[in-house]
């Protein structure tokens, strides 16, 4: 069977200088409707390009349009008035404990303004790493207020920001499914949002997917967001997106490659907010710990802790101290590790960081076992079990079962370092897989 060969555009362009009817004398063109249509399209384009208007630059008046200026000044004044009033409203709203915020908002419907949403979003940073449970409630309220505003482009933009902040607050406390639902809601409002807002939401989804251990989905999104922020010239967000990429490398045990990303980012630290730098130092410390570079790991954690102290980032400080203790454990410096681990259990409980509380309890049990103080493990486990019983999380039952196994093994004098490791692996999986069952028994 013969396959018909058509003329490409370069060949067809050669017919443009000839009279229209002369093309019909070409044997192929005479019978090929496809090439004739293409030639007609080329003729139309050539005709347009011969028009003088196609090459003239349009002239624009440099004089400002008075009606446009009046409109913009009106919006500016409205926002300024809203923000000024919001300063007073927000102070009243956040004056008490978090359980008073929602009822107080119900009593004051006049507080439901775009200005209040902007001020509350700006306030979330100081809660995320000092009191994470407060941040969850605060961002929930912000999203609810944003959604209740009159429909407009501004309302949609604020709602996207609010839901994204809520997703981040939920991510910090390990509520991955709820966090994903929040970022999905933000994405549903992106139709009228800027490309920049879309990139920020892409980065948030990458962070959540990383927390859910969906690394093959997370890494490409982080790289896309990093490239976008670099194009926008946003050094802070570019830094954060590259950190997300490094986290995925770490999760895939590519510790050296992850450490190299942090090394590349180091020259940018002076341009970055201290909170982001504290995170970077913490995460770089994790890489060096896994590489066995304990001195460098310890230096990173100590610097991160100092920065957290200065910025009052309580939850990140607690995590950095925990991982510093784990560096000491890797070097069999268990007595030094216990001095850090003991107070941390109370801190994680107060901060509402359940999965970290469970894991730090196991590390404490392992160190107690190493120094011959296994008799203290049952009390430790009972305290952790009591916390999970009250917390009522989706994975509370699984956590209590695993901790009860450790408690019994320690009470019977059969607890081993291997038992601690197995329970720790199980507890690390629980927030991501709340239905997984702990099957090991003493029998």
Tab-separated table of C-alpha atoms in Angstrom, residues 71-349:
chain	number	residue	atom	x	y	z
A	71	UNK	CA	-11.647	53.294	41.976
A	72	UNK	CA	-8.184	52.211	43.179
A	73	UNK	CA	-8.101	54.892	45.874
A	74	UNK	CA	-11.518	53.731	47.055
A	75	UNK	CA	-10.301	50.130	47.389
A	76	UNK	CA	-7.145	51.304	49.157
A	77	UNK	CA	-9.150	53.357	51.670
A	78	UNK	CA	-11.590	50.483	52.294
A	79	UNK	CA	-8.721	48.071	52.989
A	80	UNK	CA	-6.959	50.619	55.196
A	81	UNK	CA	-10.132	51.226	57.224
A	82	UNK	CA	-10.795	47.483	57.518
A	83	UNK	CA	-7.233	46.784	58.669
A	84	UNK	CA	-7.312	49.587	61.247
A	85	UNK	CA	-10.564	48.255	62.739
A	86	UNK	CA	-9.266	44.675	62.512
A	87	UNK	CA	-6.307	45.483	64.788
A	88	UNK	CA	-8.773	46.156	67.612
A	89	UNK	CA	-11.056	43.218	66.754
A	90	UNK	CA	-8.233	40.674	66.600
A	91	UNK	CA	-6.841	41.729	69.970
A	92	UNK	CA	-10.241	41.119	71.536
A	93	UNK	CA	-10.796	37.843	69.691
A	94	UNK	CA	-7.457	36.311	70.737
A	95	UNK	CA	-7.454	37.653	74.278
A	96	UNK	CA	-8.500	34.364	75.920
A	97	UNK	CA	-7.818	30.654	75.410
A	98	UNK	CA	-8.619	29.023	72.061
A	99	UNK	CA	-11.890	27.525	73.288
A	100	UNK	CA	-13.228	31.089	73.703
A	101	UNK	CA	-12.385	32.289	70.181
A	102	UNK	CA	-15.259	30.766	68.190
A	103	UNK	CA	-17.995	31.727	70.733
A	104	UNK	CA	-16.618	35.271	70.903
A	105	UNK	CA	-16.721	35.534	67.116
A	106	UNK	CA	-20.381	34.457	67.128
A	107	UNK	CA	-21.131	37.322	69.534
A	108	UNK	CA	-19.483	39.839	67.166
A	109	UNK	CA	-20.637	39.367	63.550
A	110	UNK	CA	-19.112	42.785	62.752
A	111	UNK	CA	-15.693	41.136	63.072
A	112	UNK	CA	-16.273	39.131	59.901
A	113	UNK	CA	-14.299	41.392	57.575
A	114	UNK	CA	-11.516	40.958	55.027
A	115	UNK	CA	-9.293	43.006	57.333
A	116	UNK	CA	-9.767	40.520	60.193
A	117	UNK	CA	-8.912	37.649	57.848
A	118	UNK	CA	-5.702	39.396	56.747
A	119	UNK	CA	-4.658	40.158	60.336
A	120	UNK	CA	-5.405	36.616	61.555
A	121	UNK	CA	-3.464	35.048	58.682
A	122	UNK	CA	-0.524	37.288	59.587
A	123	UNK	CA	-0.791	36.073	63.200
A	124	UNK	CA	-0.649	32.339	62.403
A	125	UNK	CA	3.142	32.142	62.163
A	126	UNK	CA	3.627	32.934	65.829
A	127	UNK	CA	1.266	30.082	66.793
A	128	UNK	CA	2.407	27.318	64.409
A	129	UNK	CA	5.609	26.536	66.279
A	130	UNK	CA	4.796	27.901	69.724
A	131	UNK	CA	1.311	26.441	70.302
A	132	UNK	CA	0.311	24.193	67.348
A	133	UNK	CA	-3.169	23.323	68.664
A	134	UNK	CA	-3.939	27.047	68.915
A	135	UNK	CA	-2.773	27.394	65.303
A	136	UNK	CA	-5.179	24.653	64.176
A	137	UNK	CA	-8.145	26.391	65.805
A	138	UNK	CA	-7.066	29.855	64.690
A	139	UNK	CA	-6.683	28.855	61.033
A	140	UNK	CA	-9.997	26.954	61.132
A	141	UNK	CA	-11.704	30.156	62.263
A	142	UNK	CA	-9.884	32.222	59.624
A	143	UNK	CA	-11.016	29.870	56.837
A	144	UNK	CA	-14.593	29.964	58.110
A	145	UNK	CA	-14.625	33.786	58.242
A	146	UNK	CA	-13.028	34.074	54.782
A	147	UNK	CA	-15.636	31.756	53.275
A	148	UNK	CA	-18.451	33.836	54.845
A	149	UNK	CA	-17.382	37.088	53.127
A	150	UNK	CA	-19.378	38.404	50.129
A	151	UNK	CA	-18.353	36.678	46.922
A	152	UNK	CA	-15.536	38.505	45.097
A	153	UNK	CA	-12.046	37.997	43.726
A	154	UNK	CA	-10.615	39.377	47.008
A	155	UNK	CA	-12.747	36.967	49.036
A	156	UNK	CA	-11.520	33.975	46.967
A	157	UNK	CA	-7.880	35.058	47.337
A	158	UNK	CA	-8.243	35.370	51.114
A	159	UNK	CA	-10.026	32.008	51.347
A	160	UNK	CA	-7.203	30.313	49.401
A	161	UNK	CA	-4.652	31.766	51.843
A	162	UNK	CA	-6.773	30.806	54.864
A	163	UNK	CA	-7.302	27.180	53.808
A	164	UNK	CA	-3.630	26.837	52.930
A	165	UNK	CA	-2.660	28.099	56.414
A	166	UNK	CA	-5.141	25.663	57.958
A	167	UNK	CA	-3.583	22.818	55.958
A	168	UNK	CA	-0.147	23.771	57.282
A	169	UNK	CA	-1.308	23.943	60.900
A	170	UNK	CA	-2.880	20.479	60.572
A	171	UNK	CA	0.299	19.156	58.957
A	172	UNK	CA	2.384	20.295	61.925
A	173	UNK	CA	0.275	18.277	64.382
A	174	UNK	CA	0.313	15.221	62.099
A	175	UNK	CA	-3.320	15.335	60.919
A	176	UNK	CA	-2.433	14.419	57.330
A	177	UNK	CA	-5.851	13.505	55.938
A	178	UNK	CA	-7.448	16.659	57.343
A	179	UNK	CA	-4.523	18.687	56.001
A	180	UNK	CA	-5.010	17.226	52.526
A	181	UNK	CA	-8.733	18.053	52.670
A	182	UNK	CA	-7.876	21.669	53.556
A	183	UNK	CA	-5.388	22.129	50.706
A	184	UNK	CA	-7.873	20.532	48.292
A	185	UNK	CA	-10.422	23.129	49.382
A	186	UNK	CA	-7.838	25.867	48.718
A	187	UNK	CA	-7.202	24.456	45.238
A	188	UNK	CA	-10.930	24.522	44.525
A	189	UNK	CA	-10.879	28.315	44.982
A	190	UNK	CA	-7.889	28.994	42.709
A	191	UNK	CA	-9.874	29.805	39.549
A	192	UNK	CA	-9.546	33.578	40.067
A	193	UNK	CA	-6.304	33.488	42.079
A	194	UNK	CA	-2.855	34.550	40.881
A	195	UNK	CA	-0.229	32.147	39.541
A	196	UNK	CA	1.818	32.980	42.629
A	197	UNK	CA	-1.004	31.781	44.925
A	198	UNK	CA	-1.254	28.633	42.806
A	199	UNK	CA	2.475	27.959	43.302
A	200	UNK	CA	2.177	28.407	47.079
A	201	UNK	CA	-0.676	25.905	47.147
A	202	UNK	CA	1.358	23.478	44.998
A	203	UNK	CA	4.155	23.650	47.566
A	204	UNK	CA	1.703	22.966	50.395
A	205	UNK	CA	0.380	19.873	48.620
A	206	UNK	CA	3.992	18.707	48.158
A	207	UNK	CA	4.626	19.068	51.909
A	208	UNK	CA	1.484	17.115	52.799
A	209	UNK	CA	2.241	14.337	50.297
A	210	UNK	CA	5.698	14.094	51.819
A	211	UNK	CA	4.129	13.727	55.276
A	212	UNK	CA	1.886	10.976	53.876
A	213	UNK	CA	5.007	9.227	52.505
A	214	UNK	CA	3.887	9.693	48.877
A	215	UNK	CA	7.371	10.759	47.845
A	216	UNK	CA	7.125	10.135	44.101
A	217	UNK	CA	4.187	12.570	43.979
A	218	UNK	CA	5.724	15.092	46.358
A	219	UNK	CA	9.166	15.603	44.767
A	220	UNK	CA	8.003	16.825	41.305
A	221	UNK	CA	5.566	19.298	42.885
A	222	UNK	CA	8.317	20.707	45.118
A	223	UNK	CA	10.611	21.177	42.104
A	224	UNK	CA	7.864	22.903	40.103
A	225	UNK	CA	7.133	25.263	42.998
A	226	UNK	CA	10.850	26.026	43.492
A	227	UNK	CA	11.236	26.935	39.809
A	228	UNK	CA	8.148	29.180	39.999
A	229	UNK	CA	9.386	31.036	43.074
A	230	UNK	CA	12.824	31.504	41.535
A	231	UNK	CA	11.129	33.050	38.484
A	232	UNK	CA	9.069	35.340	40.743
A	233	UNK	CA	12.234	36.359	42.613
A	234	UNK	CA	10.834	35.176	45.964
A	235	UNK	CA	13.967	33.954	47.724
A	236	UNK	CA	12.098	32.939	50.894
A	237	UNK	CA	9.625	30.688	49.095
A	238	UNK	CA	12.330	29.326	46.766
A	239	UNK	CA	14.340	28.387	49.863
A	240	UNK	CA	11.308	26.644	51.385
A	241	UNK	CA	10.547	24.721	48.187
A	242	UNK	CA	14.133	23.475	47.888
A	243	UNK	CA	13.946	22.404	51.538
A	244	UNK	CA	10.874	20.350	50.646
A	245	UNK	CA	12.846	18.679	47.869
A	246	UNK	CA	15.626	17.911	50.362
A	247	UNK	CA	13.091	16.397	52.777
A	248	UNK	CA	11.921	13.982	50.090
A	249	UNK	CA	15.545	12.998	49.396
A	250	UNK	CA	15.988	12.393	53.129
A	251	UNK	CA	12.842	10.270	53.286
A	252	UNK	CA	14.250	8.131	50.466
A	253	UNK	CA	17.505	7.641	52.442
A	254	UNK	CA	19.427	9.863	50.016
A	255	UNK	CA	21.065	11.659	52.926
A	256	UNK	CA	24.147	12.925	51.102
A	257	UNK	CA	22.096	14.442	48.270
A	258	UNK	CA	19.769	16.074	50.813
A	259	UNK	CA	22.725	17.514	52.754
A	260	UNK	CA	24.075	18.956	49.491
A	261	UNK	CA	20.804	20.830	48.928
A	262	UNK	CA	21.127	22.466	52.354
A	263	UNK	CA	24.758	23.301	51.547
A	264	UNK	CA	23.611	25.004	48.317
A	265	UNK	CA	21.020	26.992	50.263
A	266	UNK	CA	23.409	28.099	53.041
A	267	UNK	CA	24.545	31.327	51.260
A	268	UNK	CA	20.896	32.483	51.139
A	269	UNK	CA	20.303	32.220	54.897
A	270	UNK	CA	20.987	35.900	55.548
A	271	UNK	CA	18.074	36.796	53.248
A	272	UNK	CA	15.678	34.343	54.907
A	273	UNK	CA	13.338	34.668	57.900
A	274	UNK	CA	14.816	33.154	61.063
A	275	UNK	CA	12.036	30.570	61.390
A	276	UNK	CA	12.879	29.087	57.981
A	277	UNK	CA	16.590	29.045	58.826
A	278	UNK	CA	15.833	27.218	62.098
A	279	UNK	CA	13.979	24.571	60.084
A	280	UNK	CA	16.839	24.264	57.603
A	281	UNK	CA	19.404	23.773	60.371
A	282	UNK	CA	17.172	21.178	62.060
A	283	UNK	CA	16.704	19.242	58.815
A	284	UNK	CA	20.373	19.448	57.866
A	285	UNK	CA	21.206	18.025	61.302
A	286	UNK	CA	19.016	14.995	60.508
A	287	UNK	CA	21.016	14.352	57.329
A	288	UNK	CA	24.387	14.511	59.089
A	289	UNK	CA	23.105	12.243	61.867
A	290	UNK	CA	22.112	9.562	59.383
A	291	UNK	CA	25.492	9.913	57.648
A	292	UNK	CA	27.241	9.313	60.965
A	293	UNK	CA	28.662	12.849	60.975
A	294	UNK	CA	27.712	13.393	64.594
A	295	UNK	CA	29.767	16.532	65.283
A	296	UNK	CA	28.178	18.341	62.337
A	297	UNK	CA	24.735	17.059	63.310
A	298	UNK	CA	25.157	18.238	66.895
A	299	UNK	CA	26.309	21.680	65.705
A	300	UNK	CA	23.239	22.038	63.458
A	301	UNK	CA	20.810	21.069	66.224
A	302	UNK	CA	22.460	23.342	68.803
A	303	UNK	CA	22.294	26.300	66.385
A	304	UNK	CA	18.663	25.509	65.538
A	305	UNK	CA	17.741	25.294	69.238
A	306	UNK	CA	19.367	28.672	69.935
A	307	UNK	CA	17.438	30.262	67.067
A	308	UNK	CA	14.181	28.657	68.249
A	309	UNK	CA	14.776	30.001	71.767
A	310	UNK	CA	15.201	33.504	70.391
A	311	UNK	CA	12.103	33.291	68.188
A	312	UNK	CA	10.007	31.315	70.744
A	313	UNK	CA	9.404	28.451	68.289
A	314	UNK	CA	8.472	25.975	70.997
A	315	UNK	CA	7.457	22.957	68.936
A	316	UNK	CA	10.454	23.146	66.584
A	317	UNK	CA	12.758	23.678	69.571
A	318	UNK	CA	11.336	20.523	71.178
A	319	UNK	CA	11.936	18.530	67.992
A	320	UNK	CA	15.499	19.829	67.640
A	321	UNK	CA	16.257	18.902	71.259
A	322	UNK	CA	14.763	15.433	70.682
A	323	UNK	CA	16.937	14.814	67.637
A	324	UNK	CA	19.983	16.131	69.498
A	325	UNK	CA	19.233	13.471	72.120
A	326	UNK	CA	19.075	10.859	69.359
A	327	UNK	CA	22.549	11.958	68.182
A	328	UNK	CA	23.773	11.315	71.726
A	329	UNK	CA	22.056	7.913	71.725
A	330	UNK	CA	23.824	6.976	68.483
A	331	UNK	CA	27.084	7.582	70.324
A	332	UNK	CA	25.917	5.505	73.343
A	333	UNK	CA	25.822	8.670	75.484
A	334	UNK	CA	22.541	7.574	77.049
A	335	UNK	CA	22.823	9.408	80.376
A	336	UNK	CA	23.279	12.705	78.511
A	337	UNK	CA	20.362	11.803	76.213
A	338	UNK	CA	18.057	11.079	79.172
A	339	UNK	CA	18.641	14.558	80.581
A	340	UNK	CA	17.051	15.899	77.389
A	341	UNK	CA	14.424	13.205	76.812
A	342	UNK	CA	12.803	13.329	80.263
A	343	UNK	CA	11.325	16.867	80.042
A	344	UNK	CA	10.507	16.429	76.349
A	345	UNK	CA	7.654	13.991	76.979
A	346	UNK	CA	5.823	16.660	78.964
A	347	UNK	CA	6.546	19.288	76.287
A	348	UNK	CA	5.166	17.158	73.454
A	349	UNK	CA	2.081	16.347	75.526
